Coordinates of N, CA and C in Angstrom, one line a residue:
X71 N 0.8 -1.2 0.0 CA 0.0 0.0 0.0 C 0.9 1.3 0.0
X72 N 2.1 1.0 0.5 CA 2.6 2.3 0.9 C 3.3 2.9 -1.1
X73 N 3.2 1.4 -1.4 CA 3.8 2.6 -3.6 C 2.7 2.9 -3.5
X74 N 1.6 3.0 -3.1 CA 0.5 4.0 -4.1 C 0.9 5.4 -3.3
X75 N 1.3 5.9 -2.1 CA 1.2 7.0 -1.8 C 2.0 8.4 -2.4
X76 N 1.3 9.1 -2.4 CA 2.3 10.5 -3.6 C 2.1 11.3 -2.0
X77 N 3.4 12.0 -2.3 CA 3.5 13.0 -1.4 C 4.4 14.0 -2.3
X78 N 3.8 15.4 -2.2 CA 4.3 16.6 -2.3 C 5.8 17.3 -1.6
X79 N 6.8 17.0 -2.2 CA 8.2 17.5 -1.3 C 8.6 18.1 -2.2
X80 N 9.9 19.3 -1.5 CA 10.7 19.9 -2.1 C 12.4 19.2 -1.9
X81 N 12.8 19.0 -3.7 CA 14.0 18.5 -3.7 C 15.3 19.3 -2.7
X82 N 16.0 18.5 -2.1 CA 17.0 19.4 -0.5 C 18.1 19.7 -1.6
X83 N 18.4 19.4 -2.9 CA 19.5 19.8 -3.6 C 18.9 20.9 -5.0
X84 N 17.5 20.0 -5.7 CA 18.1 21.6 -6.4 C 16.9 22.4 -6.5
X85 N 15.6 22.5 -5.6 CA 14.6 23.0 -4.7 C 13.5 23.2 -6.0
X86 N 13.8 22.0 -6.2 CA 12.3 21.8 -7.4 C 11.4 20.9 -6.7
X87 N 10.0 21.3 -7.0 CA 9.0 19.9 -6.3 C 8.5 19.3 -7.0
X88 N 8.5 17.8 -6.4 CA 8.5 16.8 -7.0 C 7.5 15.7 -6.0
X89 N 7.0 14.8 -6.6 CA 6.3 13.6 -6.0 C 7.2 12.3 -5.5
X90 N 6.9 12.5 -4.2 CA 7.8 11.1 -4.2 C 6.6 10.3 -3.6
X91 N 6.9 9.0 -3.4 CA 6.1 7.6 -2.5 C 6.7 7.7 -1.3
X92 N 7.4 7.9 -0.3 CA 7.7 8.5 0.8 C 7.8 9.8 1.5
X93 N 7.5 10.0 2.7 CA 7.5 10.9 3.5 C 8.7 11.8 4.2
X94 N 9.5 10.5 3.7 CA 11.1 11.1 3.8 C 12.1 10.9 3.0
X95 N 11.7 10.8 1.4 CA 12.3 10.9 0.2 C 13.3 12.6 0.4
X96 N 14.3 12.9 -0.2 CA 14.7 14.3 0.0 C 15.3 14.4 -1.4
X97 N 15.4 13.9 -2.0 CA 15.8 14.1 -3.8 C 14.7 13.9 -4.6
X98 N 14.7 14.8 -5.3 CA 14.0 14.1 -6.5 C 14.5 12.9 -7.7
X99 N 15.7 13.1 -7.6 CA 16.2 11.8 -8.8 C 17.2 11.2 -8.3
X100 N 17.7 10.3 -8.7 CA 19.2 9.2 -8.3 C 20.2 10.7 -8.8
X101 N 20.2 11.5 -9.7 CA 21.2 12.6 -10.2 C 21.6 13.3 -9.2
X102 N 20.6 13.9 -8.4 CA 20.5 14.9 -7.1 C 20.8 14.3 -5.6
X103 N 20.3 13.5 -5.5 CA 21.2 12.4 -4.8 C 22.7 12.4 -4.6
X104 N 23.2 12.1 -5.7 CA 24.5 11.4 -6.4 C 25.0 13.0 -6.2
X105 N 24.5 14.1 -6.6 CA 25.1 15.3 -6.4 C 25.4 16.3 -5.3
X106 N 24.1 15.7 -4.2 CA 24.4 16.3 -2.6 C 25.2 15.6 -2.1
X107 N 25.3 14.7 -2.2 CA 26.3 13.8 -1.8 C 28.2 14.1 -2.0
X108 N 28.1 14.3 -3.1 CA 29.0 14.7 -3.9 C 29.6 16.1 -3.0
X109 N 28.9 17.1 -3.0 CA 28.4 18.6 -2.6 C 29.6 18.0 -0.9
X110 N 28.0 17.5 -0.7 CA 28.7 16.9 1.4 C 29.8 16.6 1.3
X111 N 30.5 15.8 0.2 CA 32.0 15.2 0.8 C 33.0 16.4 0.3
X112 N 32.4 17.2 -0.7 CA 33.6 18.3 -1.0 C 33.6 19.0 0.3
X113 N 32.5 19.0 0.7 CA 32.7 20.8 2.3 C 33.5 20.3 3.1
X114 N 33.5 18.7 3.5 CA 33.8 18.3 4.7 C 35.6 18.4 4.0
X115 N 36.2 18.1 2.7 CA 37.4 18.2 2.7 C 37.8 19.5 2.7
X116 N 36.7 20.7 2.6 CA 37.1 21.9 2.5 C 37.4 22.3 4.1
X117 N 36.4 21.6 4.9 CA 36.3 22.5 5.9 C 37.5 21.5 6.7
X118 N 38.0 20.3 6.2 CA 39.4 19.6 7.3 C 40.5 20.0 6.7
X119 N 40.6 20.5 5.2 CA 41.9 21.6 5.2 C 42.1 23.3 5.5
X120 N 40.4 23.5 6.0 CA 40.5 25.1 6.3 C 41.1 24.8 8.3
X121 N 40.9 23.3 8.5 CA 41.3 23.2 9.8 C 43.0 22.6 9.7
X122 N 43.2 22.0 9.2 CA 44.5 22.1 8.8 C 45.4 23.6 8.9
X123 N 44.9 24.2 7.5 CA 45.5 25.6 7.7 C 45.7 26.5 8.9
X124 N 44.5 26.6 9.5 CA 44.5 27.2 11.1 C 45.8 26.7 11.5
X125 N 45.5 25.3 12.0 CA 46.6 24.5 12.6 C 48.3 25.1 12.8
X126 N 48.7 25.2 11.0 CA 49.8 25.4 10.7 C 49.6 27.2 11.0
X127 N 49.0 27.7 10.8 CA 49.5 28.7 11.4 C 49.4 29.1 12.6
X128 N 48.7 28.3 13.4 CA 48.7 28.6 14.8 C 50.0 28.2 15.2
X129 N 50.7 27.6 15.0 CA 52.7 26.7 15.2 C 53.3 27.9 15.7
X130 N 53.6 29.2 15.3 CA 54.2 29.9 15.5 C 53.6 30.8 16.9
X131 N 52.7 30.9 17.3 CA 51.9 31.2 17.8 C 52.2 31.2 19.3
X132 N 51.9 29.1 19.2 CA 51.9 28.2 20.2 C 53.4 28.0 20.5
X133 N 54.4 28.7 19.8 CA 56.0 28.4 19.8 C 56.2 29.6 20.7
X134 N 55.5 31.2 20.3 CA 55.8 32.2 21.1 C 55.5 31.9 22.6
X135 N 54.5 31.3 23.0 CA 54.0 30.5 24.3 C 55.0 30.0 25.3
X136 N 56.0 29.1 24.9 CA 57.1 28.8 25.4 C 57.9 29.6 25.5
X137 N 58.2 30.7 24.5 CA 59.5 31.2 24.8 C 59.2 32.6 26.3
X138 N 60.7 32.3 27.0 CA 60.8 33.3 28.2 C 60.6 34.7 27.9
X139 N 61.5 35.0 26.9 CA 61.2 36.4 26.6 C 61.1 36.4 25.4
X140 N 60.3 37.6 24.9 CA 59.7 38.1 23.5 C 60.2 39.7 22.8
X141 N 60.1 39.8 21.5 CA 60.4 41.0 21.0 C 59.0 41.4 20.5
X142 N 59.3 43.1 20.6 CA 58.2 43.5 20.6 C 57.0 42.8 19.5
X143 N 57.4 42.6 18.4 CA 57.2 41.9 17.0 C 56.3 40.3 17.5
X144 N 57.1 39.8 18.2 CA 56.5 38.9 19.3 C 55.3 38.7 20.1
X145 N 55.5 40.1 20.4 CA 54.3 40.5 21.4 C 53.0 40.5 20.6
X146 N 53.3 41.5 19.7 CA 52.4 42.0 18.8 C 51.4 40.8 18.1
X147 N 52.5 39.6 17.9 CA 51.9 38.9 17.2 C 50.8 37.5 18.3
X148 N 51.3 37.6 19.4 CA 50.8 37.0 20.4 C 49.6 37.3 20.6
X149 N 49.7 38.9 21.1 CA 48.3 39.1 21.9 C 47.1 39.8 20.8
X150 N 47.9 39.7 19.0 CA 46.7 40.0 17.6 C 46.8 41.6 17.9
X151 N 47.7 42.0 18.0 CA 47.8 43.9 18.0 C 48.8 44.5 17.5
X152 N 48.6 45.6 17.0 CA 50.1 46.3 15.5 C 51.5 46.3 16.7
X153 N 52.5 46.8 16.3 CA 53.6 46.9 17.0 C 53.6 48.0 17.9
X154 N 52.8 49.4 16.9 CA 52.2 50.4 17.3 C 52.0 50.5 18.7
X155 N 50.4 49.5 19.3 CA 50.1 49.3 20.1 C 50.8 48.6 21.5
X156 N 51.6 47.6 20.7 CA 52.5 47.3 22.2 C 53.7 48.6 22.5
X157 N 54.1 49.1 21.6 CA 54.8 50.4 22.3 C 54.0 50.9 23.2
X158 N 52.9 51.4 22.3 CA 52.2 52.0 23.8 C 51.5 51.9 24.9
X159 N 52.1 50.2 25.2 CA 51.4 49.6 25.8 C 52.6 49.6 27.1
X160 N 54.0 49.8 26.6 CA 55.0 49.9 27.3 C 55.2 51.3 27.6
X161 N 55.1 52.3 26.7 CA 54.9 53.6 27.0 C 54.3 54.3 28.4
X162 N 53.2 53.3 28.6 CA 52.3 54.3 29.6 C 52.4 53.0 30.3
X163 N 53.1 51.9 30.7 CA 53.7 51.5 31.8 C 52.8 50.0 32.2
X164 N 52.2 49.6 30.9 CA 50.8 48.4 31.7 C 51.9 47.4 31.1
X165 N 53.0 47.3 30.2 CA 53.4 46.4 30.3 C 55.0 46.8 30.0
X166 N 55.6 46.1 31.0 CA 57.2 46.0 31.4 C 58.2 45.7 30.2
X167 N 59.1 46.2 30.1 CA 59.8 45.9 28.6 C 61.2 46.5 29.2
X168 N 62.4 45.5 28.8 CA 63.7 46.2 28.4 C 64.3 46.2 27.0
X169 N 64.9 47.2 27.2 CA 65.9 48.0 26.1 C 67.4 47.0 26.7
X170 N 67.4 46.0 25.9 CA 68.8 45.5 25.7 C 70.0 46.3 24.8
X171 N 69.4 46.9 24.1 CA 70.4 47.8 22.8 C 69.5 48.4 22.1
X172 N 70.0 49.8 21.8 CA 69.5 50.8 21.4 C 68.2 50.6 20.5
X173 N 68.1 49.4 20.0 CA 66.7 49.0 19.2 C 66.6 48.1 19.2
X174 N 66.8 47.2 20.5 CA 66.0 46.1 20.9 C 65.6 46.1 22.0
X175 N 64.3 45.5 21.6 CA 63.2 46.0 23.5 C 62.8 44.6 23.3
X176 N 63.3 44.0 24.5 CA 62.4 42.7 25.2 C 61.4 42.6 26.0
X177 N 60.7 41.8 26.0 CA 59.4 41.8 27.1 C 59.6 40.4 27.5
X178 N 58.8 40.4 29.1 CA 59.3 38.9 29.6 C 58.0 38.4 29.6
X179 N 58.0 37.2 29.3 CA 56.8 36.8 28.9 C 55.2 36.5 29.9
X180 N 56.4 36.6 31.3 CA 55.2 36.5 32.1 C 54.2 38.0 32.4
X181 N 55.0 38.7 31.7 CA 54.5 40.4 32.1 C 53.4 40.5 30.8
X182 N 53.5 39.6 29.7 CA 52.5 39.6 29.2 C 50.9 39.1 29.7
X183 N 51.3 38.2 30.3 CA 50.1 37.5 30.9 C 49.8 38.1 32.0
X184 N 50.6 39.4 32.5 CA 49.9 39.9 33.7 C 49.0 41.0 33.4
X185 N 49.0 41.2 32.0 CA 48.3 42.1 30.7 C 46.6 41.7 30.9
X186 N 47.0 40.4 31.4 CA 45.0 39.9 30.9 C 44.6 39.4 33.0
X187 N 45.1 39.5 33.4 CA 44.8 39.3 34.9 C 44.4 40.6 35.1
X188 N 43.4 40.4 36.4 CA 42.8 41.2 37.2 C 44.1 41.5 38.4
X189 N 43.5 43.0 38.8 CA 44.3 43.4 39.8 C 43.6 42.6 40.8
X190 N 45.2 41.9 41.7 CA 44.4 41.4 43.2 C 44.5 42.4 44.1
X191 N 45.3 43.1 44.3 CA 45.3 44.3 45.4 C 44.8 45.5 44.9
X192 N 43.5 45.7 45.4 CA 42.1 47.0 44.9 C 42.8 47.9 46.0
X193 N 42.9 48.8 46.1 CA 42.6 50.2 47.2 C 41.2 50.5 47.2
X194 N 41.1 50.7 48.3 CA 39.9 51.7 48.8 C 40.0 53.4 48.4
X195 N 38.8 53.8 48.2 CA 39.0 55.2 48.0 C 39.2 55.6 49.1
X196 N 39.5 57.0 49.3 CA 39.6 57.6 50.1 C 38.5 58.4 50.9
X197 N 38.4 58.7 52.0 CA 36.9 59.2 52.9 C 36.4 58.6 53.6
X198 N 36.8 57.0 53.3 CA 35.3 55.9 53.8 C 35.5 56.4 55.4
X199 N 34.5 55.9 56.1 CA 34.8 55.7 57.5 C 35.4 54.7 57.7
X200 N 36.0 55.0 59.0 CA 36.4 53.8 59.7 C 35.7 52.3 59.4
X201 N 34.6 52.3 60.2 CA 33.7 51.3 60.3 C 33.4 50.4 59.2
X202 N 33.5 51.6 57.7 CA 33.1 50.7 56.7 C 34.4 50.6 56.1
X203 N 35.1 50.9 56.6 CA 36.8 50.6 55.8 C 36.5 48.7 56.0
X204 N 36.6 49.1 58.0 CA 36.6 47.5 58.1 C 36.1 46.4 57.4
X205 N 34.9 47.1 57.5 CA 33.7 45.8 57.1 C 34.2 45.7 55.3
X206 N 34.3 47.2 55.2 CA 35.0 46.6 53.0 C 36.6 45.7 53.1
X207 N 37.2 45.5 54.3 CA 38.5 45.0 54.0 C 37.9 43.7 54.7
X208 N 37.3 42.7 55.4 CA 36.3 42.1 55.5 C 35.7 41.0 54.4
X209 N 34.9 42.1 53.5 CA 34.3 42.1 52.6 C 35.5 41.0 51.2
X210 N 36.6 42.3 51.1 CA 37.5 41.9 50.0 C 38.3 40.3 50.5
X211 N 38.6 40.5 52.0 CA 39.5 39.0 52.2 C 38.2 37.9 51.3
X212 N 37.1 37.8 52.2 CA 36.3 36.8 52.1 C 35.8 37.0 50.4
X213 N 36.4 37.5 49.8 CA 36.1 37.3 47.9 C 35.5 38.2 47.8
X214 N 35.1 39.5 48.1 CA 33.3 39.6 48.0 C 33.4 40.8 47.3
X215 N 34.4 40.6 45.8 CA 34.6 41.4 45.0 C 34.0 40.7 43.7
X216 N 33.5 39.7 44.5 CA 32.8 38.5 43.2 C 31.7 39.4 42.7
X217 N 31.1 39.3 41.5 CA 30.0 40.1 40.7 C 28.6 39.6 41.8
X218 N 29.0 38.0 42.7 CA 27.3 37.3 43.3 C 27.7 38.1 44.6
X219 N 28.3 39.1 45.1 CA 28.1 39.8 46.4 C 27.8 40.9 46.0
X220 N 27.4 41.4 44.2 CA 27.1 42.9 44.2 C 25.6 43.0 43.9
X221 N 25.5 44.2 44.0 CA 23.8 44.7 42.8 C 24.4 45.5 41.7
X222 N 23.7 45.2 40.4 CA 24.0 45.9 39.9 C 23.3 47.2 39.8
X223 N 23.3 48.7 39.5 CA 22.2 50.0 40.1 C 21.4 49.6 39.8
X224 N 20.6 48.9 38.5 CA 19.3 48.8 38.2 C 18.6 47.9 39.4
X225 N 19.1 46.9 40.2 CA 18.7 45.8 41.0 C 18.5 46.8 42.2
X226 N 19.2 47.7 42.5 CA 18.9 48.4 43.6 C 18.1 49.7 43.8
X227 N 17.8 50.1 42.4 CA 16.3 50.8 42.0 C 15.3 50.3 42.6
X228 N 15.2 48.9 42.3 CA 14.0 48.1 41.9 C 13.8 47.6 43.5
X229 N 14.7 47.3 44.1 CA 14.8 46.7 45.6 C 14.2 47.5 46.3
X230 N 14.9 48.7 45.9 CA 15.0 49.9 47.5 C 13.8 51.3 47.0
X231 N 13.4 51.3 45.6 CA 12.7 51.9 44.8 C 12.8 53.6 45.1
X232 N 14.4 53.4 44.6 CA 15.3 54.8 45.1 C 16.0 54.9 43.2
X233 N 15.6 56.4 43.5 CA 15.7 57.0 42.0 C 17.2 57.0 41.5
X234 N 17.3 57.0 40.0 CA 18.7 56.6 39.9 C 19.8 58.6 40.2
X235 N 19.4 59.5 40.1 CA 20.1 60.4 40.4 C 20.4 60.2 41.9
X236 N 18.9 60.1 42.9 CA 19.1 59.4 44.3 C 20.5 58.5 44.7
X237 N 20.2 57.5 44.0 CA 21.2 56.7 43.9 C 22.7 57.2 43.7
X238 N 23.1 57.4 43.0 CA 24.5 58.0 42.5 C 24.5 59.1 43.2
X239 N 23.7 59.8 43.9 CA 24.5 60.7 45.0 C 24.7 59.7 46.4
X240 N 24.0 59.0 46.3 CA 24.1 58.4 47.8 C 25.5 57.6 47.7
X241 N 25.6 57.0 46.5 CA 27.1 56.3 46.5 C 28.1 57.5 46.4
X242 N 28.3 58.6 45.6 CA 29.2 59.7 46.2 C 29.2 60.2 47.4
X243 N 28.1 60.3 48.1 CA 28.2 60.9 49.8 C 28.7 60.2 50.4
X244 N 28.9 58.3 50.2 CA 29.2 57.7 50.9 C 30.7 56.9 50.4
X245 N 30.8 57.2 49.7 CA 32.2 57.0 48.9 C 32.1 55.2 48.9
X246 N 31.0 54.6 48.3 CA 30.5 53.2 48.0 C 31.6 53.3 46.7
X247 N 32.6 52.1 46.3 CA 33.2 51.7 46.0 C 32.2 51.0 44.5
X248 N 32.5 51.7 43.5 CA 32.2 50.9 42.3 C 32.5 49.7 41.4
X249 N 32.3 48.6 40.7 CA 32.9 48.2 40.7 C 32.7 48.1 38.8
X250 N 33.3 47.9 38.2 CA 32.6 48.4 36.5 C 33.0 46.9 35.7
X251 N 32.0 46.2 35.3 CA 32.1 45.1 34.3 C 31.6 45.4 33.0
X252 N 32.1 45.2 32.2 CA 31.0 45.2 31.0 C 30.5 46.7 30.9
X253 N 28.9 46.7 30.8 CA 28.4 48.0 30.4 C 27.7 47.9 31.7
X254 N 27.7 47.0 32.8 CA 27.0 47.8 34.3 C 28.2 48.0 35.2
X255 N 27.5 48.8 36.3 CA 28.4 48.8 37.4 C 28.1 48.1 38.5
X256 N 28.2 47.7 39.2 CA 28.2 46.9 40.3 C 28.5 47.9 42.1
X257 N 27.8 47.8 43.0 CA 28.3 47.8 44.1 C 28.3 46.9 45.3
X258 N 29.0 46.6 46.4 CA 28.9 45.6 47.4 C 26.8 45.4 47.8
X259 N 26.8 44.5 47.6 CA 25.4 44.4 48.4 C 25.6 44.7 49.9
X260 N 26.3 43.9 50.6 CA 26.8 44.5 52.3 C 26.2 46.0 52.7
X261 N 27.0 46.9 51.5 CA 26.8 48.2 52.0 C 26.0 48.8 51.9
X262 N 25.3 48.4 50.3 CA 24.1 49.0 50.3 C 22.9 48.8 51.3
X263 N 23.0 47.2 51.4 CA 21.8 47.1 52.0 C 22.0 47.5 53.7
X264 N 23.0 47.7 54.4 CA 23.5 48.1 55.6 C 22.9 50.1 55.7
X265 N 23.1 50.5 54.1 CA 22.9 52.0 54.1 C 21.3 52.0 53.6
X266 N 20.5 52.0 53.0 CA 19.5 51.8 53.1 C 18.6 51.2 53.7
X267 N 18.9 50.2 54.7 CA 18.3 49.5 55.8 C 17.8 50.5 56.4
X268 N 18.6 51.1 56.9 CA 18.6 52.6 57.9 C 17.7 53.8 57.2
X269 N 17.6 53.9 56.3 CA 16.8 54.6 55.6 C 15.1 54.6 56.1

């Protein structure tokens, strides 16, 4: 019973419609078939020598990785930025470089990778009180510079249903410590909710 059935499909290779006797026919002819097929095995050798090629050029890459120290050319090519930019990346002091001879500047490799780390030792601004110096040095031992100990302002609108100019003066009167990810900012939950509690 099932050859008498016609069913209406569109061919998956060359999007003509066609009758087939199955529900899960996907060609219309042995040609189209024989041609997707064809199609499939070319991408896949396309896409294991476009992985190939990566490969070999990542070699040099993965060779700068190992080495102790680097030239600026080195750097550049490491971290994907013009030469340009690692000057002035030594220039204004974020990353450490010697002048072995009048036109050669080394960088040591581990001063690169302190390029993508977070500062561990934050300062406090200046003003805080006492009291909340403590509790923010407190705060920082026990991690609680983690993004799950903050609000971000909009969460503390919504909580404390305090306006956002409100807001941003109350963190300047109180010299509440910001903390800036991405496109929000972040402050300690501790403090806030310890300063508007009282409210």
């Amino acid at each position: 019973m099932s050859s008498n059935i016609k069913v209406l499909r569109i061919c998956q290779h060359c999007s003509n419609e066609f009758t087939a006797r199955t529900t899960t026919t996907l060609y219309c002819s042995h040609r189209c078939n024989s041609a997707a097929y064809k199609a499939k095995q070319r991408a896949g050798k396309v896409e294991q020598s476009n992985k190939e090629t990566q490969r070999i050029k990542s070699r040099p890459i993965e060779g700068l990785k190992e080495k102790e120290f680097l030239t600026v050319t080195q750097v550049s090519k490491l971290i994907g930025c013009s030469r340009q930019n690692v000057y002035k990346l030594i220039n204004t002091g974020k990353l450490k470089a010697t002048n072995i001879l009048e036109k050669k500047t080394i960088v040591k490799r581990s001063e690169v990778d302190k390029l993508f780390k977070e500062p561990t030792n934050r300062t406090q601004p200046e003003g805080i009180p006492e009291t909340q110096k403590q509790e923010l040095d407190n705060w920082v031992q026990a991690g609680g510079f983690d993004i799950a100990d903050c609000y971000n302002l909009t969460e503390v609108q919504n909580k404390y249903g305090i306006s956002e100019k409100a807001l941003h003066n109350l963190i300047e009167r109180n010299n509440i410590p910001k903390i800036k990810k991405g496109w929000y900012a972040y402050v300690p939950k501790m403090v806030i909710d310890k300063l508007l509690n009282q409210v």
